[in-house]
Amino acid sequence: MEQKFQKRTYQEKTEKEFTEKVVQVNRVSKKTKGGNRISFSVIMVVGDGKGRVGVGLGKAADVAGAIRKGSTYAKKHLIKIPMVAKTIPHEIKIKRGAAKIILRPAAPGTGVIAGGAVRAVVEAAGIKDILSKVLGTSNQASNVYATFKAFQTIIFQEEIYRARSKKNIEPPKKIDSEKEEKTKFIKKES
């Protein structure tokens, strides 16, 4: 008895760990000899709010079954998104099918500026500041998959250095904004 109870609490913890969002529900009708056979396909976005996100498509005779299938598929295929101060490290332009998506890092406090399909993926991942633009199609499924593909292409600066086989290279240091303004002012005077 106690083992069953412990397993249930473990399952509840894993369920609470992820936020699930239904992006699109399609009713699909198939003509058969006996009449119409109706089923549903659901696109789900699952994320933990800490940089992991997954997308899943579930198909079943009822909506609840399709949601369950979509969320389990998404949980099995999670990707880790590298984030820098609750935003992405660099700009991404991607084209997948008819969908064209531009994702840009934003300053802290900007918030999520994104359309419905992109917003679902971004919020599930836990990104707080981002600018995005959806070009091309208005199909939510295409836009979700394009956003997911865009996040898969993000590369850390350390990985680039490692690929170039440079050792012990520190990332460029940020210039103090006050010093930068003073140097601009001095250059203008002379």
Tab-separated table of N, CA and C in Angstrom, residues 11-161:
chain	number	residue	atom	x	y	z
A	11	GLN	N	4.582	10.925	-9.181
A	11	GLN	CA	3.965	11.314	-10.446
A	11	GLN	C	3.361	12.712	-10.341
A	12	GLU	N	2.757	13.028	-9.205
A	12	GLU	CA	2.181	14.355	-9.022
A	12	GLU	C	3.259	15.424	-9.052
A	13	LYS	N	4.425	15.131	-8.458
A	13	LYS	CA	5.520	16.096	-8.464
A	13	LYS	C	6.000	16.347	-9.893
A	14	THR	N	6.122	15.294	-10.690
A	14	THR	CA	6.584	15.494	-12.068
A	14	THR	C	5.547	16.249	-12.883
A	15	GLU	N	4.274	16.039	-12.593
A	15	GLU	CA	3.227	16.763	-13.313
A	15	GLU	C	3.262	18.252	-12.961
A	16	LYS	N	3.473	18.573	-11.679
A	16	LYS	CA	3.497	19.971	-11.254
A	16	LYS	C	4.745	20.685	-11.752
A	17	GLU	N	5.788	19.920	-12.063
A	17	GLU	CA	7.046	20.498	-12.511
A	17	GLU	C	6.890	21.206	-13.859
A	18	PHE	N	5.998	20.703	-14.706
A	18	PHE	CA	5.846	21.238	-16.057
A	18	PHE	C	4.543	22.022	-16.205
A	19	THR	N	4.612	23.077	-17.016
A	19	THR	CA	3.395	23.783	-17.403
A	19	THR	C	3.024	23.310	-18.801
A	20	GLU	N	1.753	23.003	-18.994
A	20	GLU	CA	1.279	22.487	-20.273
A	20	GLU	C	0.333	23.501	-20.889
A	21	LYS	N	0.511	23.754	-22.180
A	21	LYS	CA	-0.370	24.682	-22.887
A	21	LYS	C	-0.858	24.023	-24.166
A	22	VAL	N	-2.152	24.088	-24.382
A	22	VAL	CA	-2.737	23.593	-25.625
A	22	VAL	C	-2.680	24.743	-26.629
A	23	VAL	N	-1.988	24.524	-27.740
A	23	VAL	CA	-1.841	25.575	-28.744
A	23	VAL	C	-2.958	25.480	-29.775
A	24	GLN	N	-3.265	24.254	-30.222
A	24	GLN	CA	-4.238	24.098	-31.291
A	24	GLN	C	-4.961	22.771	-31.138
A	25	VAL	N	-6.264	22.804	-31.355
A	25	VAL	CA	-7.079	21.586	-31.367
A	25	VAL	C	-7.775	21.508	-32.725
A	26	ASN	N	-7.538	20.420	-33.433
A	26	ASN	CA	-8.169	20.213	-34.737
A	26	ASN	C	-9.115	19.032	-34.675
A	27	ARG	N	-10.315	19.202	-35.213
A	27	ARG	CA	-11.233	18.081	-35.347
A	27	ARG	C	-11.048	17.508	-36.745
A	28	VAL	N	-10.734	16.224	-36.801
A	28	VAL	CA	-10.466	15.557	-38.068
A	28	VAL	C	-11.578	14.558	-38.327
A	29	SER	N	-12.128	14.590	-39.535
A	29	SER	CA	-13.227	13.700	-39.896
A	29	SER	C	-12.806	12.831	-41.075
A	30	LYS	N	-12.988	11.525	-40.925
A	30	LYS	CA	-12.623	10.591	-41.985
A	30	LYS	C	-13.888	9.893	-42.480
A	31	LYS	N	-14.085	9.877	-43.776
A	31	LYS	CA	-15.252	9.211	-44.364
A	31	LYS	C	-14.970	7.714	-44.446
A	32	THR	N	-15.884	6.936	-43.904
A	32	THR	CA	-15.786	5.482	-44.005
A	32	THR	C	-17.109	4.935	-44.552
A	33	LYS	N	-17.138	3.643	-44.770
A	33	LYS	CA	-18.344	3.020	-45.310
A	33	LYS	C	-19.518	3.165	-44.337
A	34	GLY	N	-19.213	3.119	-43.066
A	34	GLY	CA	-20.260	3.202	-42.050
A	34	GLY	C	-20.633	4.621	-41.660
A	35	GLY	N	-19.962	5.613	-42.203
A	35	GLY	CA	-20.255	7.006	-41.850
A	35	GLY	C	-18.968	7.776	-41.592
A	36	ASN	N	-19.082	8.830	-40.811
A	36	ASN	CA	-17.906	9.658	-40.504
A	36	ASN	C	-17.227	9.161	-39.240
A	37	ARG	N	-15.908	9.100	-39.281
A	37	ARG	CA	-15.131	8.760	-38.091
A	37	ARG	C	-14.420	10.032	-37.637
A	38	ILE	N	-14.763	10.511	-36.451
A	38	ILE	CA	-14.234	11.781	-35.955
A	38	ILE	C	-13.121	11.516	-34.945
A	39	SER	N	-12.005	12.246	-35.102
A	39	SER	CA	-10.920	12.190	-34.127
A	39	SER	C	-10.377	13.610	-33.943
A	40	PHE	N	-9.454	13.750	-33.006
A	40	PHE	CA	-8.913	15.065	-32.680
A	40	PHE	C	-7.391	15.019	-32.690
A	41	SER	N	-6.775	16.097	-33.163
A	41	SER	CA	-5.324	16.247	-33.060
A	41	SER	C	-5.044	17.525	-32.278
A	42	VAL	N	-4.120	17.425	-31.335
A	42	VAL	CA	-3.822	18.529	-30.421
A	42	VAL	C	-2.322	18.796	-30.430
A	43	ILE	N	-1.939	20.070	-30.535
A	43	ILE	CA	-0.536	20.452	-30.401
A	43	ILE	C	-0.341	21.026	-29.005
A	44	MET	N	0.586	20.422	-28.273
A	44	MET	CA	0.868	20.796	-26.887
A	44	MET	C	2.276	21.375	-26.767
A	45	VAL	N	2.425	22.345	-25.878
A	45	VAL	CA	3.737	22.878	-25.514
A	45	VAL	C	3.913	22.626	-24.021
A	46	VAL	N	5.027	22.000	-23.669
A	46	VAL	CA	5.313	21.664	-22.277
A	46	VAL	C	6.648	22.288	-21.900
A	47	GLY	N	6.704	22.951	-20.749
A	47	GLY	CA	7.958	23.557	-20.293
A	47	GLY	C	8.022	23.611	-18.786
A	48	ASP	N	9.247	23.747	-18.269
A	48	ASP	CA	9.416	23.816	-16.818
A	48	ASP	C	9.673	25.238	-16.329
A	49	GLY	N	9.736	26.211	-17.219
A	49	GLY	CA	9.968	27.592	-16.826
A	49	GLY	C	11.407	27.885	-16.457
A	50	LYS	N	12.302	26.909	-16.662
A	50	LYS	CA	13.714	27.080	-16.321
A	50	LYS	C	14.613	26.827	-17.528
A	51	GLY	N	14.043	26.901	-18.723
A	51	GLY	CA	14.865	26.740	-19.926
A	51	GLY	C	14.649	25.445	-20.673
A	52	ARG	N	13.766	24.581	-20.178
A	52	ARG	CA	13.481	23.342	-20.907
A	52	ARG	C	12.078	23.434	-21.497
A	53	VAL	N	11.938	23.037	-22.768
A	53	VAL	CA	10.648	23.108	-23.443
A	53	VAL	C	10.545	21.972	-24.454
A	54	GLY	N	9.308	21.525	-24.688
A	54	GLY	CA	9.057	20.477	-25.662
A	54	GLY	C	7.730	20.709	-26.357
A	55	VAL	N	7.613	20.193	-27.577
A	55	VAL	CA	6.395	20.321	-28.376
A	55	VAL	C	5.946	18.925	-28.765
A	56	GLY	N	4.644	18.657	-28.629
A	56	GLY	CA	4.130	17.337	-28.972
A	56	GLY	C	2.802	17.413	-29.684
A	57	LEU	N	2.589	16.469	-30.596
A	57	LEU	CA	1.333	16.343	-31.324
A	57	LEU	C	0.670	15.054	-30.870
A	58	GLY	N	-0.571	15.153	-30.389
A	58	GLY	CA	-1.310	13.973	-29.955
A	58	GLY	C	-2.573	13.811	-30.770
A	59	LYS	N	-2.866	12.566	-31.159
A	59	LYS	CA	-4.072	12.278	-31.930
A	59	LYS	C	-4.845	11.169	-31.217
A	60	ALA	N	-6.153	11.387	-31.041
A	60	ALA	CA	-6.983	10.389	-30.374
A	60	ALA	C	-8.440	10.631	-30.735
A	61	ALA	N	-9.299	9.710	-30.305
A	61	ALA	CA	-10.732	9.815	-30.589
A	61	ALA	C	-11.391	10.912	-29.764
A	62	ASP	N	-10.789	11.248	-28.607
A	62	ASP	CA	-11.330	12.327	-27.784
A	62	ASP	C	-10.230	13.337	-27.477
A	63	VAL	N	-10.629	14.530	-27.083
A	63	VAL	CA	-9.676	15.618	-26.861
A	63	VAL	C	-8.764	15.312	-25.679
A	64	ALA	N	-9.309	14.757	-24.607
A	64	ALA	CA	-8.511	14.469	-23.413
A	64	ALA	C	-7.396	13.471	-23.718
A	65	GLY	N	-7.714	12.447	-24.497
A	65	GLY	CA	-6.696	11.463	-24.882
A	65	GLY	C	-5.624	12.074	-25.763
A	66	ALA	N	-6.018	12.958	-26.669
A	66	ALA	CA	-5.060	13.619	-27.538
A	66	ALA	C	-4.142	14.540	-26.737
A	67	ILE	N	-4.699	15.243	-25.743
A	67	ILE	CA	-3.884	16.115	-24.890
A	67	ILE	C	-2.870	15.289	-24.107
A	68	ARG	N	-3.319	14.157	-23.569
A	68	ARG	CA	-2.420	13.288	-22.808
A	68	ARG	C	-1.271	12.781	-23.690
A	69	LYS	N	-1.600	12.333	-24.901
A	69	LYS	CA	-0.567	11.828	-25.819
A	69	LYS	C	0.403	12.930	-26.223
A	70	GLY	N	-0.130	14.110	-26.517
A	70	GLY	CA	0.725	15.225	-26.912
A	70	GLY	C	1.668	15.649	-25.804
A	71	SER	N	1.172	15.701	-24.571
A	71	SER	CA	2.024	16.137	-23.454
A	71	SER	C	3.087	15.085	-23.126
A	72	THR	N	2.760	13.801	-23.223
A	72	THR	CA	3.779	12.773	-22.953
A	72	THR	C	4.864	12.796	-24.025
A	73	TYR	N	4.472	13.014	-25.280
A	73	TYR	CA	5.476	13.110	-26.350
A	73	TYR	C	6.372	14.322	-26.123
A	74	ALA	N	5.783	15.451	-25.756
A	74	ALA	CA	6.556	16.669	-25.528
A	74	ALA	C	7.528	16.491	-24.359
A	75	LYS	N	7.093	15.809	-23.305
A	75	LYS	CA	7.969	15.585	-22.144
A	75	LYS	C	9.136	14.668	-22.489
A	76	LYS	N	8.935	13.759	-23.424
A	76	LYS	CA	10.012	12.853	-23.829
A	76	LYS	C	11.027	13.539	-24.735
A	77	HIS	N	10.627	14.627	-25.395
A	77	HIS	CA	11.493	15.294	-26.361
A	77	HIS	C	11.768	16.750	-25.958
A	78	LEU	N	12.172	16.942	-24.710
A	78	LEU	CA	12.493	18.280	-24.218
A	78	LEU	C	13.866	18.717	-24.723
A	79	ILE	N	14.010	20.016	-24.960
A	79	ILE	CA	15.317	20.571	-25.292
A	79	ILE	C	15.664	21.627	-24.252
A	80	LYS	N	16.944	21.841	-24.064
A	80	LYS	CA	17.437	22.852	-23.120
A	80	LYS	C	17.785	24.103	-23.904
A	81	ILE	N	17.204	25.228	-23.503
A	81	ILE	CA	17.448	26.499	-24.174
A	81	ILE	C	18.474	27.284	-23.363
A	82	PRO	N	19.603	27.643	-23.979
A	82	PRO	CA	20.563	28.468	-23.244
A	82	PRO	C	20.028	29.887	-23.101
A	83	MET	N	20.024	30.376	-21.866
A	83	MET	CA	19.509	31.721	-21.602
A	83	MET	C	20.573	32.576	-20.936
A	84	VAL	N	20.532	33.866	-21.244
A	84	VAL	CA	21.411	34.838	-20.606
A	84	VAL	C	20.507	35.898	-20.001
A	85	ALA	N	20.435	35.950	-18.683
A	85	ALA	CA	19.618	36.928	-17.955
A	85	ALA	C	18.172	36.930	-18.448
A	86	LYS	N	17.551	35.766	-18.476
A	86	LYS	CA	16.137	35.576	-18.840
A	86	LYS	C	15.805	35.983	-20.278
A	87	THR	N	16.810	35.993	-21.155
A	87	THR	CA	16.576	36.214	-22.582
A	87	THR	C	17.492	35.275	-23.367
A	88	ILE	N	17.420	35.321	-24.678
A	88	ILE	CA	18.260	34.449	-25.498
A	88	ILE	C	19.595	35.148	-25.772
A	89	PRO	N	20.662	34.390	-26.038
A	89	PRO	CA	21.977	35.018	-26.188
A	89	PRO	C	22.187	35.791	-27.488
A	90	HIS	N	21.483	35.442	-28.549
A	90	HIS	CA	21.696	36.138	-29.821
A	90	HIS	C	20.435	36.093	-30.672
A	91	GLU	N	20.413	36.883	-31.740
A	91	GLU	CA	19.268	36.945	-32.643
A	91	GLU	C	19.205	35.688	-33.505
A	92	ILE	N	17.973	35.254	-33.790
A	92	ILE	CA	17.766	34.059	-34.613
A	92	ILE	C	16.754	34.393	-35.698
A	93	LYS	N	17.113	34.065	-36.930
A	93	LYS	CA	16.163	34.141	-38.045
A	93	LYS	C	16.058	32.739	-38.605
A	94	ILE	N	14.845	32.220	-38.674
A	94	ILE	CA	14.667	30.835	-39.109
A	94	ILE	C	13.487	30.726	-40.052
A	95	LYS	N	13.588	29.782	-40.974
A	95	LYS	CA	12.494	29.471	-41.882
A	95	LYS	C	12.281	27.977	-41.838
A	96	ARG	N	11.060	27.570	-41.532
A	96	ARG	CA	10.695	26.157	-41.520
A	96	ARG	C	9.363	26.040	-42.242
A	97	GLY	N	9.395	25.431	-43.401
A	97	GLY	CA	8.183	25.362	-44.203
A	97	GLY	C	7.787	26.757	-44.650
A	98	ALA	N	6.542	27.126	-44.422
A	98	ALA	CA	6.067	28.458	-44.796
A	98	ALA	C	6.286	29.481	-43.690
A	99	ALA	N	6.692	29.023	-42.502
A	99	ALA	CA	6.840	29.921	-41.356
A	99	ALA	C	8.232	30.551	-41.341
A	100	LYS	N	8.258	31.852	-41.165
A	100	LYS	CA	9.504	32.591	-40.975
A	100	LYS	C	9.395	33.299	-39.633
A	101	ILE	N	10.408	33.105	-38.792
A	101	ILE	CA	10.346	33.675	-37.445
A	101	ILE	C	11.653	34.387	-37.129
A	102	ILE	N	11.534	35.562	-36.516
A	102	ILE	CA	12.687	36.312	-36.040
A	102	ILE	C	12.564	36.432	-34.526
A	103	LEU	N	13.599	36.006	-33.808
A	103	LEU	CA	13.654	36.125	-32.348
A	103	LEU	C	14.863	36.985	-31.997
A	104	ARG	N	14.654	37.995	-31.149
A	104	ARG	CA	15.734	38.884	-30.751
A	104	ARG	C	15.808	38.956	-29.231
A	105	PRO	N	17.021	39.016	-28.678
A	105	PRO	CA	17.134	39.237	-27.233
A	105	PRO	C	16.660	40.646	-26.882
A	106	ALA	N	16.127	40.796	-25.688
A	106	ALA	CA	15.602	42.094	-25.258
A	106	ALA	C	16.212	42.495	-23.919
A	107	ALA	N	16.164	43.781	-23.646
A	107	ALA	CA	16.676	44.309	-22.382
A	107	ALA	C	15.782	43.861	-21.230
A	108	PRO	N	16.342	43.756	-20.027
A	108	PRO	CA	15.518	43.368	-18.877
A	108	PRO	C	14.366	44.345	-18.671
A	109	GLY	N	13.178	43.804	-18.421
A	109	GLY	CA	11.999	44.625	-18.210
A	109	GLY	C	11.151	44.802	-19.456
A	110	THR	N	11.627	44.345	-20.595
A	110	THR	CA	10.882	44.492	-21.853
A	110	THR	C	9.642	43.615	-21.853
A	111	GLY	N	9.775	42.387	-21.380
A	111	GLY	CA	8.669	41.441	-21.381
A	111	GLY	C	8.673	40.599	-22.639
A	112	VAL	N	7.649	39.774	-22.771
A	112	VAL	CA	7.519	38.889	-23.934
A	112	VAL	C	6.677	39.604	-24.980
A	113	ILE	N	7.315	39.995	-26.069
A	113	ILE	CA	6.599	40.608	-27.183
A	113	ILE	C	6.572	39.565	-28.287
A	114	ALA	N	5.458	38.817	-28.337
A	114	ALA	CA	5.357	37.696	-29.272
A	114	ALA	C	3.898	37.398	-29.555
A	115	GLY	N	3.652	36.780	-30.705
A	115	GLY	CA	2.311	36.346	-31.069
A	115	GLY	C	1.911	35.099	-30.314
A	116	GLY	N	0.711	34.600	-30.562
A	116	GLY	CA	0.148	33.492	-29.796
A	116	GLY	C	0.961	32.221	-29.801
A	117	ALA	N	1.354	31.741	-30.979
A	117	ALA	CA	2.064	30.474	-31.071
A	117	ALA	C	3.479	30.587	-30.507
A	118	VAL	N	4.172	31.656	-30.838
A	118	VAL	CA	5.532	31.863	-30.334
A	118	VAL	C	5.490	32.128	-28.836
A	119	ARG	N	4.507	32.894	-28.374
A	119	ARG	CA	4.366	33.208	-26.955
A	119	ARG	C	4.209	31.946	-26.110
A	120	ALA	N	3.445	30.969	-26.601
A	120	ALA	CA	3.244	29.727	-25.847
A	120	ALA	C	4.567	29.011	-25.603
A	121	VAL	N	5.417	28.928	-26.620
A	121	VAL	CA	6.704	28.243	-26.483
A	121	VAL	C	7.646	29.043	-25.584
A	122	VAL	N	7.676	30.349	-25.776
A	122	VAL	CA	8.587	31.218	-25.022
A	122	VAL	C	8.232	31.220	-23.537
A	123	GLU	N	6.956	31.348	-23.215
A	123	GLU	CA	6.544	31.374	-21.806
A	123	GLU	C	6.752	30.025	-21.135
A	124	ALA	N	6.518	28.939	-21.860
A	124	ALA	CA	6.740	27.617	-21.284
A	124	ALA	C	8.218	27.393	-20.977
A	125	ALA	N	9.086	27.988	-21.783
A	125	ALA	CA	10.531	27.857	-21.561
A	125	ALA	C	11.012	28.704	-20.391
A	126	GLY	N	10.261	29.742	-20.037
A	126	GLY	CA	10.648	30.592	-18.919
A	126	GLY	C	11.421	31.826	-19.340
A	127	ILE	N	11.384	32.162	-20.616
A	127	ILE	CA	12.057	33.365	-21.099
A	127	ILE	C	11.172	34.564	-20.764
A	128	LYS	N	11.759	35.571	-20.108
A	128	LYS	CA	10.983	36.721	-19.636
A	128	LYS	C	11.068	37.939	-20.553
A	129	ASP	N	12.186	38.083	-21.272
A	129	ASP	CA	12.393	39.251	-22.132
A	129	ASP	C	12.806	38.791	-23.523
A	130	ILE	N	11.958	39.034	-24.505
A	130	ILE	CA	12.272	38.637	-25.880
A	130	ILE	C	11.403	39.442	-26.846
A	131	LEU	N	11.963	39.713	-28.015
A	131	LEU	CA	11.222	40.353	-29.102
A	131	LEU	C	11.094	39.329	-30.221
A	132	SER	N	9.912	39.240	-30.840
A	132	SER	CA	9.751	38.273	-31.921
A	132	SER	C	8.813	38.827	-32.975
A	133	LYS	N	8.975	38.281	-34.163
A	133	LYS	CA	8.090	38.631	-35.267
A	133	LYS	C	7.851	37.382	-36.092
A	134	VAL	N	6.573	37.111	-36.367
A	134	VAL	CA	6.195	35.968	-37.194
A	134	VAL	C	5.904	36.494	-38.590
A	135	LEU	N	6.627	35.986	-39.563
A	135	LEU	CA	6.423	36.343	-40.962
A	135	LEU	C	5.990	35.078	-41.709
A	136	GLY	N	5.378	35.256	-42.842
A	136	GLY	CA	4.997	34.082	-43.626
A	136	GLY	C	3.593	33.641	-43.299
A	137	THR	N	3.464	32.514	-42.636
A	137	THR	CA	2.157	31.899	-42.417
A	137	THR	C	1.552	32.290	-41.079
A	138	SER	N	0.234	32.184	-41.000
A	138	SER	CA	-0.457	32.398	-39.726
A	138	SER	C	-0.862	31.059	-39.098
A	139	ASN	N	-0.409	29.957	-39.674
A	139	ASN	CA	-0.707	28.627	-39.159
A	139	ASN	C	0.030	28.420	-37.829
A	140	GLN	N	-0.727	28.199	-36.765
A	140	GLN	CA	-0.124	28.093	-35.435
A	140	GLN	C	0.809	26.896	-35.318
A	141	ALA	N	0.441	25.786	-35.926
A	141	ALA	CA	1.282	24.587	-35.844
A	141	ALA	C	2.645	24.848	-36.479
A	142	SER	N	2.660	25.456	-37.653
A	142	SER	CA	3.922	25.759	-38.334
A	142	SER	C	4.764	26.724	-37.511
A	143	ASN	N	4.132	27.711	-36.909
A	143	ASN	CA	4.861	28.698	-36.116
A	143	ASN	C	5.442	28.093	-34.843
A	144	VAL	N	4.721	27.174	-34.212
A	144	VAL	CA	5.235	26.513	-33.007
A	144	VAL	C	6.457	25.677	-33.352
A	145	TYR	N	6.366	24.882	-34.417
A	145	TYR	CA	7.492	24.042	-34.808
A	145	TYR	C	8.690	24.880	-35.263
A	146	ALA	N	8.444	26.002	-35.935
A	146	ALA	CA	9.535	26.884	-36.353
A	146	ALA	C	10.229	27.506	-35.133
A	147	THR	N	9.450	27.916	-34.133
A	147	THR	CA	10.027	28.472	-32.910
A	147	THR	C	10.862	27.427	-32.185
A	148	PHE	N	10.346	26.207	-32.128
A	148	PHE	CA	11.065	25.107	-31.487
A	148	PHE	C	12.387	24.844	-32.213
A	149	LYS	N	12.348	24.872	-33.548
A	149	LYS	CA	13.570	24.674	-34.336
A	149	LYS	C	14.554	25.822	-34.098
A	150	ALA	N	14.029	27.038	-33.966
A	150	ALA	CA	14.889	28.193	-33.703
A	150	ALA	C	15.621	28.035	-32.378
A	151	PHE	N	14.919	27.565	-31.362
A	151	PHE	CA	15.555	27.369	-30.060
A	151	PHE	C	16.601	26.255	-30.110
A	152	GLN	N	16.433	25.288	-30.993
A	152	GLN	CA	17.428	24.223	-31.126
A	152	GLN	C	18.723	24.735	-31.744
A	153	THR	N	18.654	25.846	-32.492
A	153	THR	CA	19.843	26.361	-33.163
A	153	THR	C	20.656	27.328	-32.315
A	154	ILE	N	20.182	27.674	-31.119
A	154	ILE	CA	20.923	28.609	-30.262
A	154	ILE	C	22.235	27.966	-29.817
A	155	ILE	N	23.306	28.749	-29.910
A	155	ILE	CA	24.628	28.244	-29.549
A	155	ILE	C	25.230	29.146	-28.475
A	156	PHE	N	25.821	28.513	-27.449
A	156	PHE	CA	26.541	29.256	-26.427
A	156	PHE	C	27.866	29.751	-26.985
A	157	GLN	N	28.345	30.855	-26.461
A	157	GLN	CA	29.625	31.402	-26.894
A	157	GLN	C	30.758	30.427	-26.574
A	158	GLU	N	30.665	29.729	-25.442
A	158	GLU	CA	31.702	28.779	-25.052
A	158	GLU	C	31.790	27.632	-26.064
A	159	GLU	N	30.643	27.208	-26.606
A	159	GLU	CA	30.639	26.130	-27.593
A	159	GLU	C	31.325	26.573	-28.882
A	160	ILE	N	31.140	27.833	-29.258
A	160	ILE	CA	31.800	28.356	-30.454
A	160	ILE	C	33.307	28.354	-30.243
A	161	TYR	N	33.748	28.818	-29.072
A	161	TYR	CA	35.180	28.819	-28.782
A	161	TYR	C	35.741	27.406	-28.794
